[in-house]
Amino acid sequence: MTAARFGLPDRGRIAPGLRADLLLVDGDPLADITATRAIRAVRLAAT
């Protein structure tokens, strides 16, 4: 995992107790990459 490589063991996954920055989009970016252009919200983990 990239987070572990940078010495951030509390990041890199979405799981209880871990920090996560989330990008919420309209649509399914796995099915249609252009869904990443329809950003609804950004949630930043507290540092």
PDB file of N, CA and C in Angstrom:
ATOM      1  N   MET A   1       0.822  -1.183   0.000  1.00  0.00           N
ATOM      2  CA  MET A   1       0.000   0.000   0.000  1.00  0.00           C
ATOM      3  C   MET A   1       0.868   1.250   0.000  1.00  0.00           C
ATOM      4  N   THR A   2       0.413   2.253  -0.696  1.00  0.00           N
ATOM      5  CA  THR A   2       1.155   3.504  -0.760  1.00  0.00           C
ATOM      6  C   THR A   2       1.254   4.167   0.593  1.00  0.00           C
ATOM      7  N   ALA A   3       0.160   4.212   1.354  1.00  0.00           N
ATOM      8  CA  ALA A   3       0.175   4.862   2.663  1.00  0.00           C
ATOM      9  C   ALA A   3       1.213   4.217   3.589  1.00  0.00           C
ATOM     10  N   ALA A   4       1.265   2.917   3.606  1.00  0.00           N
ATOM     11  CA  ALA A   4       2.242   2.223   4.452  1.00  0.00           C
ATOM     12  C   ALA A   4       3.666   2.555   4.021  1.00  0.00           C
ATOM     13  N   ARG A   5       3.873   2.659   2.738  1.00  0.00           N
ATOM     14  CA  ARG A   5       5.197   2.976   2.203  1.00  0.00           C
ATOM     15  C   ARG A   5       5.682   4.342   2.686  1.00  0.00           C
ATOM     16  N   PHE A   6       4.727   5.265   2.894  1.00  0.00           N
ATOM     17  CA  PHE A   6       5.059   6.599   3.376  1.00  0.00           C
ATOM     18  C   PHE A   6       4.965   6.722   4.893  1.00  0.00           C
ATOM     19  N   GLY A   7       4.826   5.598   5.576  1.00  0.00           N
ATOM     20  CA  GLY A   7       4.801   5.597   7.036  1.00  0.00           C
ATOM     21  C   GLY A   7       3.502   6.132   7.621  1.00  0.00           C
ATOM     22  N   LEU A   8       2.387   5.920   6.922  1.00  0.00           N
ATOM     23  CA  LEU A   8       1.073   6.379   7.389  1.00  0.00           C
ATOM     24  C   LEU A   8       0.173   5.164   7.603  1.00  0.00           C
ATOM     25  N   PRO A   9       0.373   4.413   8.678  1.00  0.00           N
ATOM     26  CA  PRO A   9      -0.366   3.167   8.873  1.00  0.00           C
ATOM     27  C   PRO A   9      -1.868   3.348   9.136  1.00  0.00           C
ATOM     28  N   ASP A  10      -2.288   4.584   9.487  1.00  0.00           N
ATOM     29  CA  ASP A  10      -3.708   4.824   9.762  1.00  0.00           C
ATOM     30  C   ASP A  10      -4.455   5.310   8.521  1.00  0.00           C
ATOM     31  N   ARG A  11      -3.881   5.156   7.352  1.00  0.00           N
ATOM     32  CA  ARG A  11      -4.497   5.604   6.104  1.00  0.00           C
ATOM     33  C   ARG A  11      -4.339   4.546   5.020  1.00  0.00           C
ATOM     34  N   GLY A  12      -5.012   4.773   3.892  1.00  0.00           N
ATOM     35  CA  GLY A  12      -4.853   3.874   2.754  1.00  0.00           C
ATOM     36  C   GLY A  12      -5.997   2.899   2.559  1.00  0.00           C
ATOM     37  N   ARG A  13      -6.890   2.799   3.554  1.00  0.00           N
ATOM     38  CA  ARG A  13      -8.058   1.915   3.466  1.00  0.00           C
ATOM     39  C   ARG A  13      -9.248   2.613   4.111  1.00  0.00           C
ATOM     40  N   ILE A  14     -10.436   2.200   3.749  1.00  0.00           N
ATOM     41  CA  ILE A  14     -11.636   2.676   4.431  1.00  0.00           C
ATOM     42  C   ILE A  14     -12.038   1.581   5.408  1.00  0.00           C
ATOM     43  N   ALA A  15     -11.845   1.864   6.691  1.00  0.00           N
ATOM     44  CA  ALA A  15     -12.148   0.895   7.745  1.00  0.00           C
ATOM     45  C   ALA A  15     -12.344   1.652   9.053  1.00  0.00           C
ATOM     46  N   PRO A  16     -13.098   1.090   9.980  1.00  0.00           N
ATOM     47  CA  PRO A  16     -13.305   1.750  11.272  1.00  0.00           C
ATOM     48  C   PRO A  16     -11.976   2.088  11.942  1.00  0.00           C
ATOM     49  N   GLY A  17     -11.881   3.313  12.436  1.00  0.00           N
ATOM     50  CA  GLY A  17     -10.688   3.743  13.156  1.00  0.00           C
ATOM     51  C   GLY A  17      -9.580   4.306  12.294  1.00  0.00           C
ATOM     52  N   LEU A  18      -9.712   4.218  10.979  1.00  0.00           N
ATOM     53  CA  LEU A  18      -8.687   4.750  10.085  1.00  0.00           C
ATOM     54  C   LEU A  18      -9.136   6.078   9.503  1.00  0.00           C
ATOM     55  N   ARG A  19      -8.174   6.889   9.109  1.00  0.00           N
ATOM     56  CA  ARG A  19      -8.472   8.172   8.476  1.00  0.00           C
ATOM     57  C   ARG A  19      -8.671   7.952   6.985  1.00  0.00           C
ATOM     58  N   ALA A  20      -9.528   8.773   6.396  1.00  0.00           N
ATOM     59  CA  ALA A  20      -9.753   8.638   4.958  1.00  0.00           C
ATOM     60  C   ALA A  20     -10.185   9.970   4.372  1.00  0.00           C
ATOM     61  N   ASP A  21      -9.586  10.346   3.245  1.00  0.00           N
ATOM     62  CA  ASP A  21     -10.071  11.451   2.429  1.00  0.00           C
ATOM     63  C   ASP A  21     -10.950  10.811   1.373  1.00  0.00           C
ATOM     64  N   LEU A  22     -12.150  11.339   1.195  1.00  0.00           N
ATOM     65  CA  LEU A  22     -13.087  10.748   0.249  1.00  0.00           C
ATOM     66  C   LEU A  22     -13.489  11.764  -0.801  1.00  0.00           C
ATOM     67  N   LEU A  23     -13.601  11.306  -2.031  1.00  0.00           N
ATOM     68  CA  LEU A  23     -14.101  12.101  -3.140  1.00  0.00           C
ATOM     69  C   LEU A  23     -15.405  11.452  -3.580  1.00  0.00           C
ATOM     70  N   LEU A  24     -16.510  12.171  -3.429  1.00  0.00           N
ATOM     71  CA  LEU A  24     -17.828  11.629  -3.774  1.00  0.00           C
ATOM     72  C   LEU A  24     -18.226  12.139  -5.151  1.00  0.00           C
ATOM     73  N   VAL A  25     -18.589  11.214  -6.037  1.00  0.00           N
ATOM     74  CA  VAL A  25     -18.949  11.584  -7.406  1.00  0.00           C
ATOM     75  C   VAL A  25     -20.322  11.032  -7.761  1.00  0.00           C
ATOM     76  N   ASP A  26     -20.960  11.685  -8.740  1.00  0.00           N
ATOM     77  CA  ASP A  26     -22.204  11.164  -9.299  1.00  0.00           C
ATOM     78  C   ASP A  26     -21.837  10.109 -10.326  1.00  0.00           C
ATOM     79  N   GLY A  27     -22.336   8.915 -10.178  1.00  0.00           N
ATOM     80  CA  GLY A  27     -22.054   7.857 -11.141  1.00  0.00           C
ATOM     81  C   GLY A  27     -21.049   6.857 -10.625  1.00  0.00           C
ATOM     82  N   ASP A  28     -20.694   5.955 -11.489  1.00  0.00           N
ATOM     83  CA  ASP A  28     -19.766   4.871 -11.168  1.00  0.00           C
ATOM     84  C   ASP A  28     -18.495   5.049 -11.987  1.00  0.00           C
ATOM     85  N   PRO A  29     -17.414   5.542 -11.378  1.00  0.00           N
ATOM     86  CA  PRO A  29     -16.187   5.761 -12.144  1.00  0.00           C
ATOM     87  C   PRO A  29     -15.532   4.482 -12.659  1.00  0.00           C
ATOM     88  N   LEU A  30     -15.911   3.336 -12.093  1.00  0.00           N
ATOM     89  CA  LEU A  30     -15.376   2.077 -12.623  1.00  0.00           C
ATOM     90  C   LEU A  30     -16.029   1.720 -13.951  1.00  0.00           C
ATOM     91  N   ALA A  31     -17.282   2.129 -14.117  1.00  0.00           N
ATOM     92  CA  ALA A  31     -17.998   1.853 -15.362  1.00  0.00           C
ATOM     93  C   ALA A  31     -17.801   2.968 -16.385  1.00  0.00           C
ATOM     94  N   ASP A  32     -17.628   4.205 -15.895  1.00  0.00           N
ATOM     95  CA  ASP A  32     -17.497   5.360 -16.785  1.00  0.00           C
ATOM     96  C   ASP A  32     -16.572   6.378 -16.121  1.00  0.00           C
ATOM     97  N   ILE A  33     -15.343   6.457 -16.595  1.00  0.00           N
ATOM     98  CA  ILE A  33     -14.332   7.318 -15.982  1.00  0.00           C
ATOM     99  C   ILE A  33     -14.744   8.789 -15.972  1.00  0.00           C
ATOM    100  N   THR A  34     -15.613   9.205 -16.875  1.00  0.00           N
ATOM    101  CA  THR A  34     -16.031  10.607 -16.894  1.00  0.00           C
ATOM    102  C   THR A  34     -16.874  10.970 -15.666  1.00  0.00           C
ATOM    103  N   ALA A  35     -17.333   9.991 -14.910  1.00  0.00           N
ATOM    104  CA  ALA A  35     -18.053  10.265 -13.664  1.00  0.00           C
ATOM    105  C   ALA A  35     -17.163  11.025 -12.680  1.00  0.00           C
ATOM    106  N   THR A  36     -15.852  10.924 -12.822  1.00  0.00           N
ATOM    107  CA  THR A  36     -14.935  11.649 -11.932  1.00  0.00           C
ATOM    108  C   THR A  36     -14.999  13.152 -12.156  1.00  0.00           C
ATOM    109  N   ARG A  37     -15.635  13.577 -13.227  1.00  0.00           N
ATOM    110  CA  ARG A  37     -15.811  15.012 -13.484  1.00  0.00           C
ATOM    111  C   ARG A  37     -17.020  15.580 -12.757  1.00  0.00           C
ATOM    112  N   ALA A  38     -17.876  14.708 -12.236  1.00  0.00           N
ATOM    113  CA  ALA A  38     -19.100  15.128 -11.553  1.00  0.00           C
ATOM    114  C   ALA A  38     -18.903  15.027 -10.041  1.00  0.00           C
ATOM    115  N   ILE A  39     -18.018  15.835  -9.504  1.00  0.00           N
ATOM    116  CA  ILE A  39     -17.701  15.795  -8.077  1.00  0.00           C
ATOM    117  C   ILE A  39     -18.850  16.404  -7.284  1.00  0.00           C
ATOM    118  N   ARG A  40     -19.348  15.660  -6.312  1.00  0.00           N
ATOM    119  CA  ARG A  40     -20.433  16.125  -5.435  1.00  0.00           C
ATOM    120  C   ARG A  40     -19.892  16.685  -4.126  1.00  0.00           C
ATOM    121  N   ALA A  41     -18.850  16.067  -3.590  1.00  0.00           N
ATOM    122  CA  ALA A  41     -18.303  16.513  -2.310  1.00  0.00           C
ATOM    123  C   ALA A  41     -16.907  15.947  -2.114  1.00  0.00           C
ATOM    124  N   VAL A  42     -16.140  16.641  -1.277  1.00  0.00           N
ATOM    125  CA  VAL A  42     -14.834  16.161  -0.869  1.00  0.00           C
ATOM    126  C   VAL A  42     -14.827  16.158   0.648  1.00  0.00           C
ATOM    127  N   ARG A  43     -14.453  15.057   1.236  1.00  0.00           N
ATOM    128  CA  ARG A  43     -14.370  14.918   2.692  1.00  0.00           C
ATOM    129  C   ARG A  43     -12.917  14.663   3.053  1.00  0.00           C
ATOM    130  N   LEU A  44     -12.351  15.571   3.840  1.00  0.00           N
ATOM    131  CA  LEU A  44     -10.959  15.434   4.246  1.00  0.00           C
ATOM    132  C   LEU A  44     -10.893  14.936   5.682  1.00  0.00           C
ATOM    133  N   ALA A  45     -10.026  13.989   5.909  1.00  0.00           N
ATOM    134  CA  ALA A  45      -9.811  13.459   7.251  1.00  0.00           C
ATOM    135  C   ALA A  45      -9.127  14.520   8.092  1.00  0.00           C
ATOM    136  N   ALA A  46      -9.490  14.606   9.333  1.00  0.00           N
ATOM    137  CA  ALA A  46      -8.828  15.530  10.248  1.00  0.00           C
ATOM    138  C   ALA A  46      -7.396  15.056  10.464  1.00  0.00           C
ATOM    139  N   THR A  47      -6.495  15.974  10.570  1.00  0.00           N
ATOM    140  CA  THR A  47      -5.085  15.603  10.771  1.00  0.00           C
ATOM    141  C   THR A  47      -4.690  15.670  12.208  1.00  0.00           C
TER     142      THR A  47
END
